[in-house]
Coordinates of C-alpha atoms in Angstrom, one line a residue:
X1 CA 162.4 -142.0 -122.1
X2 CA 165.0 -143.8 -120.0
X3 CA 163.7 -146.3 -117.4
X4 CA 164.7 -145.3 -113.9
X5 CA 165.2 -147.8 -111.1
X6 CA 163.6 -146.7 -107.8
X7 CA 166.0 -147.5 -104.9
X8 CA 165.8 -147.3 -101.1
X9 CA 168.9 -146.1 -99.2
X10 CA 170.4 -145.1 -95.9
X11 CA 173.6 -143.0 -95.2
X12 CA 175.8 -144.1 -92.4
X13 CA 178.6 -142.3 -90.6
X14 CA 179.4 -138.6 -89.8
X15 CA 182.7 -137.5 -91.3
X16 CA 183.6 -140.6 -93.3
X17 CA 180.2 -141.6 -94.8
X18 CA 179.0 -144.4 -96.9
X19 CA 175.6 -144.9 -98.6
X20 CA 173.9 -148.3 -98.5
X21 CA 171.4 -148.9 -101.4
X22 CA 168.7 -151.6 -101.2
X23 CA 167.9 -153.2 -104.5
X24 CA 164.7 -155.2 -105.4
X25 CA 165.2 -158.1 -107.8
X26 CA 166.5 -156.8 -111.2
X27 CA 167.0 -153.3 -109.9
X28 CA 170.4 -151.8 -110.4
X29 CA 172.7 -148.9 -109.3
X30 CA 175.5 -147.3 -111.3
X31 CA 178.7 -146.0 -109.6
X32 CA 182.1 -144.5 -110.4
X33 CA 185.0 -146.9 -110.5
X34 CA 186.7 -147.5 -107.1
X35 CA 183.9 -146.4 -104.7
X36 CA 182.5 -149.9 -103.8
X37 CA 182.5 -150.7 -100.1
X38 CA 180.6 -154.0 -100.1
X39 CA 177.8 -155.9 -101.9
X40 CA 175.7 -158.9 -100.8
X41 CA 175.5 -162.2 -102.4
X42 CA 173.2 -162.2 -105.4
X43 CA 174.4 -158.8 -106.8
X44 CA 176.1 -159.0 -110.1
X45 CA 178.8 -156.4 -111.0
X46 CA 179.4 -155.4 -114.6
X47 CA 181.8 -152.8 -116.0
X48 CA 180.3 -150.9 -118.9
X49 CA 181.1 -148.1 -121.4
X50 CA 179.4 -144.8 -120.4
X51 CA 176.6 -144.7 -117.7
X52 CA 174.2 -147.4 -119.0
X53 CA 171.3 -145.0 -119.1
X54 CA 170.3 -146.0 -122.6
X55 CA 168.8 -149.4 -122.5
X56 CA 169.2 -150.3 -126.2
X57 CA 172.1 -148.2 -127.3
X58 CA 174.6 -149.5 -129.8
X59 CA 178.4 -149.5 -129.6
X60 CA 178.7 -146.0 -131.1
X61 CA 176.3 -144.5 -128.6
X62 CA 178.1 -146.2 -125.8
X63 CA 181.5 -145.0 -127.1
X64 CA 180.2 -141.4 -127.3
X65 CA 178.8 -141.6 -123.8
X66 CA 182.2 -142.9 -122.5
X67 CA 184.1 -140.2 -124.5
X68 CA 182.0 -137.5 -122.8
X69 CA 183.0 -138.9 -119.4
X70 CA 186.6 -138.8 -120.4
X71 CA 186.3 -135.1 -121.1
X72 CA 185.3 -134.5 -117.4
X73 CA 188.5 -136.3 -116.2
X74 CA 186.6 -139.5 -115.3
X75 CA 187.4 -143.0 -116.7
X76 CA 185.8 -144.4 -119.8
X77 CA 184.0 -147.0 -117.7
X78 CA 181.4 -147.2 -115.0
X79 CA 180.2 -150.1 -112.9
X80 CA 176.6 -151.4 -112.7
X81 CA 175.5 -153.4 -109.7
X82 CA 172.3 -155.4 -110.4
X83 CA 170.4 -157.6 -108.0
X84 CA 169.9 -160.9 -109.7
X85 CA 168.7 -162.7 -106.6
X86 CA 165.2 -163.5 -105.5
X87 CA 164.9 -161.1 -102.6
X88 CA 166.2 -157.7 -101.6
X89 CA 170.0 -157.2 -101.7
X90 CA 172.2 -154.3 -100.5
X91 CA 175.3 -152.7 -102.0
X92 CA 177.3 -149.9 -100.4
X93 CA 179.5 -147.1 -101.7
X94 CA 182.0 -145.1 -99.7
X95 CA 183.0 -141.4 -99.9
X96 CA 186.6 -140.9 -101.1
X97 CA 187.5 -138.4 -98.4
X98 CA 186.0 -136.7 -95.3
X99 CA 182.7 -135.0 -96.0
X100 CA 179.0 -135.6 -96.6
X101 CA 177.1 -137.7 -99.1
X102 CA 174.1 -135.8 -100.5
X103 CA 171.0 -137.7 -101.8
X104 CA 169.4 -135.7 -104.7
X105 CA 166.0 -136.5 -106.1
X106 CA 166.4 -135.3 -109.7
X107 CA 162.6 -135.3 -110.2
X108 CA 162.2 -132.6 -107.6
X109 CA 164.7 -130.4 -109.4
X110 CA 163.2 -130.5 -112.9
X111 CA 165.2 -133.6 -113.9
X112 CA 168.6 -132.0 -114.1
X113 CA 171.6 -131.0 -111.9
X114 CA 175.0 -129.5 -112.8
X115 CA 177.8 -130.9 -110.6
X116 CA 181.5 -130.4 -110.1
X117 CA 183.3 -133.1 -112.1
X118 CA 184.6 -135.1 -109.1
X119 CA 181.5 -134.9 -106.9
X120 CA 179.3 -137.7 -108.5
X121 CA 179.4 -140.9 -106.4
X122 CA 176.5 -143.2 -107.6
X123 CA 172.9 -143.2 -108.8
X124 CA 170.0 -145.4 -109.6
X125 CA 170.5 -147.0 -113.0
X126 CA 168.8 -144.9 -115.7
X127 CA 170.2 -141.6 -114.5
X128 CA 172.3 -140.1 -117.4
X129 CA 175.8 -138.7 -116.4
X130 CA 176.9 -136.4 -119.2
X131 CA 178.9 -133.2 -119.6
X132 CA 178.0 -129.5 -119.2
X133 CA 180.2 -127.0 -121.0
X134 CA 180.4 -123.6 -119.3
X135 CA 179.6 -121.2 -122.1
X136 CA 181.5 -118.2 -120.8
X137 CA 185.3 -118.2 -121.6
X138 CA 186.1 -116.7 -118.1
X139 CA 184.7 -119.8 -116.4
X140 CA 186.7 -122.0 -118.8
X141 CA 190.1 -120.3 -118.3
X142 CA 189.9 -119.3 -114.6
X143 CA 187.2 -121.5 -113.0
X144 CA 189.7 -123.5 -111.0
X145 CA 187.7 -126.7 -111.0
X146 CA 187.5 -126.9 -114.8
X147 CA 185.7 -125.7 -117.9
X148 CA 183.6 -128.9 -118.1
X149 CA 181.2 -130.0 -115.4
X150 CA 179.0 -133.1 -115.1
X151 CA 175.3 -133.0 -116.0
X152 CA 173.0 -135.4 -114.2
X153 CA 169.7 -136.0 -115.9
X154 CA 166.6 -138.1 -115.2
X155 CA 164.0 -138.5 -112.6
X156 CA 165.8 -140.9 -110.3
X157 CA 168.0 -140.7 -107.3
X158 CA 171.7 -139.5 -107.5
X159 CA 174.3 -139.2 -104.8
X160 CA 177.1 -136.6 -104.8
X161 CA 179.9 -136.1 -102.3
X162 CA 180.9 -132.8 -100.7
X163 CA 184.2 -132.3 -98.8
X164 CA 184.0 -131.1 -95.2
X165 CA 180.7 -129.5 -94.1
X166 CA 177.8 -129.2 -96.6
X167 CA 175.8 -126.0 -97.3
X168 CA 172.6 -126.3 -99.2
X169 CA 170.9 -123.0 -100.0
X170 CA 168.2 -121.6 -102.2
X171 CA 169.0 -118.3 -104.0
X172 CA 166.2 -115.8 -104.8
X173 CA 166.0 -114.2 -108.2
X174 CA 169.0 -111.9 -108.6
X175 CA 170.6 -113.0 -105.3
X176 CA 174.4 -113.3 -105.7
X177 CA 177.0 -115.2 -103.8
X178 CA 180.8 -114.9 -104.4
X179 CA 182.5 -118.2 -103.6
X180 CA 185.9 -119.8 -103.7
X181 CA 185.9 -121.7 -107.0
X182 CA 186.8 -125.0 -105.3
X183 CA 183.8 -124.8 -102.9
X184 CA 181.1 -125.3 -105.6
X185 CA 179.7 -128.8 -105.5
X186 CA 176.5 -128.6 -107.6
X187 CA 173.7 -126.2 -108.6
X188 CA 170.4 -126.3 -110.6
X189 CA 170.5 -125.2 -114.3
X190 CA 168.6 -122.0 -113.4
X191 CA 171.7 -120.7 -111.6
X192 CA 173.9 -118.3 -113.5
X193 CA 177.5 -119.4 -112.9
X194 CA 180.4 -117.0 -113.8
X195 CA 183.9 -116.0 -112.7
X196 CA 184.8 -112.6 -111.2
X197 CA 188.2 -110.9 -110.5
X198 CA 188.8 -110.2 -106.8
X199 CA 189.1 -106.5 -107.4
X200 CA 192.6 -105.3 -106.6
X201 CA 196.2 -106.5 -107.0
X202 CA 197.0 -106.5 -103.3
X203 CA 194.1 -108.8 -102.4
X204 CA 194.9 -111.0 -105.4
X205 CA 198.6 -111.4 -104.6
X206 CA 198.7 -111.4 -100.8
X207 CA 195.1 -112.4 -99.8
X208 CA 195.7 -116.1 -100.2
X209 CA 192.2 -116.6 -101.7
X210 CA 193.2 -116.6 -105.3
X211 CA 192.7 -114.2 -108.1
X212 CA 189.1 -115.1 -109.0
X213 CA 185.8 -115.8 -107.3
X214 CA 183.0 -118.0 -108.6
X215 CA 179.7 -116.1 -108.7
X216 CA 176.4 -117.9 -108.4
X217 CA 173.3 -115.8 -109.1
X218 CA 169.7 -117.0 -108.5
X219 CA 167.1 -118.2 -108.8
X220 CA 167.9 -121.8 -108.0
X221 CA 169.5 -124.1 -105.4
X222 CA 173.2 -124.5 -104.7
X223 CA 175.3 -127.0 -102.8
X224 CA 178.7 -125.8 -101.4
X225 CA 181.5 -127.7 -99.6
X226 CA 183.8 -126.3 -96.9
X227 CA 186.8 -128.5 -97.8
X228 CA 187.6 -129.0 -101.5
X229 CA 189.8 -132.0 -102.0
X230 CA 192.4 -129.8 -103.7
X231 CA 192.7 -127.7 -100.6
X232 CA 193.1 -130.8 -98.4
X233 CA 195.7 -132.2 -100.7
X234 CA 197.7 -129.0 -100.7
X235 CA 197.8 -129.0 -96.9
X236 CA 199.0 -132.6 -96.8
X237 CA 201.7 -132.0 -99.3
X238 CA 202.8 -128.9 -97.5
X239 CA 203.3 -130.9 -94.3
X240 CA 205.0 -133.9 -96.0
X241 CA 208.8 -133.6 -96.2
X242 CA 209.1 -136.5 -98.7
X243 CA 206.7 -134.7 -101.0
X244 CA 208.8 -131.5 -100.9
X245 CA 206.9 -130.0 -97.9
X246 CA 208.0 -129.0 -94.5
X247 CA 207.5 -131.2 -91.5
X248 CA 205.4 -129.6 -88.7
X249 CA 206.2 -131.1 -85.3
X250 CA 203.4 -129.5 -83.3
X251 CA 203.4 -130.4 -79.6
X252 CA 206.8 -132.1 -79.8
X253 CA 209.6 -131.1 -77.4
X254 CA 212.1 -132.6 -79.8
X255 CA 210.7 -130.9 -82.8
X256 CA 212.8 -131.6 -85.9
X257 CA 215.2 -133.7 -83.9
X258 CA 212.6 -136.5 -83.7
X259 CA 212.4 -136.5 -87.5
X260 CA 216.2 -136.8 -87.7
X261 CA 216.1 -140.1 -85.7
X262 CA 213.1 -141.3 -87.7
X263 CA 215.0 -140.9 -91.0
X264 CA 217.9 -143.0 -89.8

């Protein structure tokens, strides 16, 4: 069994959050590349293949772990932050865009969580970050956020990020929710995840909500986000002239005339 580090933490901020993790001597946290905010003196940073959950794994095992991460769209490498000082030290990781950081105790969920591939932020060292293939072909072809999701395993603490406002909800056995595919953040393995056609051509073409819904059926716990990053990016591009969008001069008397002078 993997050895899990037990860490203390606090989450700061409202819309743009970061999580500060307190490490005892020789304790460590593992994080996605590019999310570090700061670390105190005495913490050593090391880039590794895979997630570092297997203490005595060889090169081939590490390469297999890294390859699985590559399938989810992540990089081959993760970063381990270990406290090699004599006292407690702190390291902080920041959310990549507006939303909420969610602390999840895997031990309270049976030791496993299925997460959308871009939602994982960081975890106590020892948590395994692997892949979860969706067995139904409909999810693979039409799932919107991808056929492959991340599987977090262990009994430690993991942190995932949700865009916008977070909804955490328990579904009763047989209870069904239809959800925009991009709004799924994570769910427990007991949830039945599938894809469903919206129902009629007019709604699919003119409704603006896409052709397919994600369906989540209980029992189990789900986490949803109100603002998927893909939706935020689409709005930014649509309002950015240099990216092919159309400028929106809300509240401006000059309107497009102001942009004309700005471009000169």
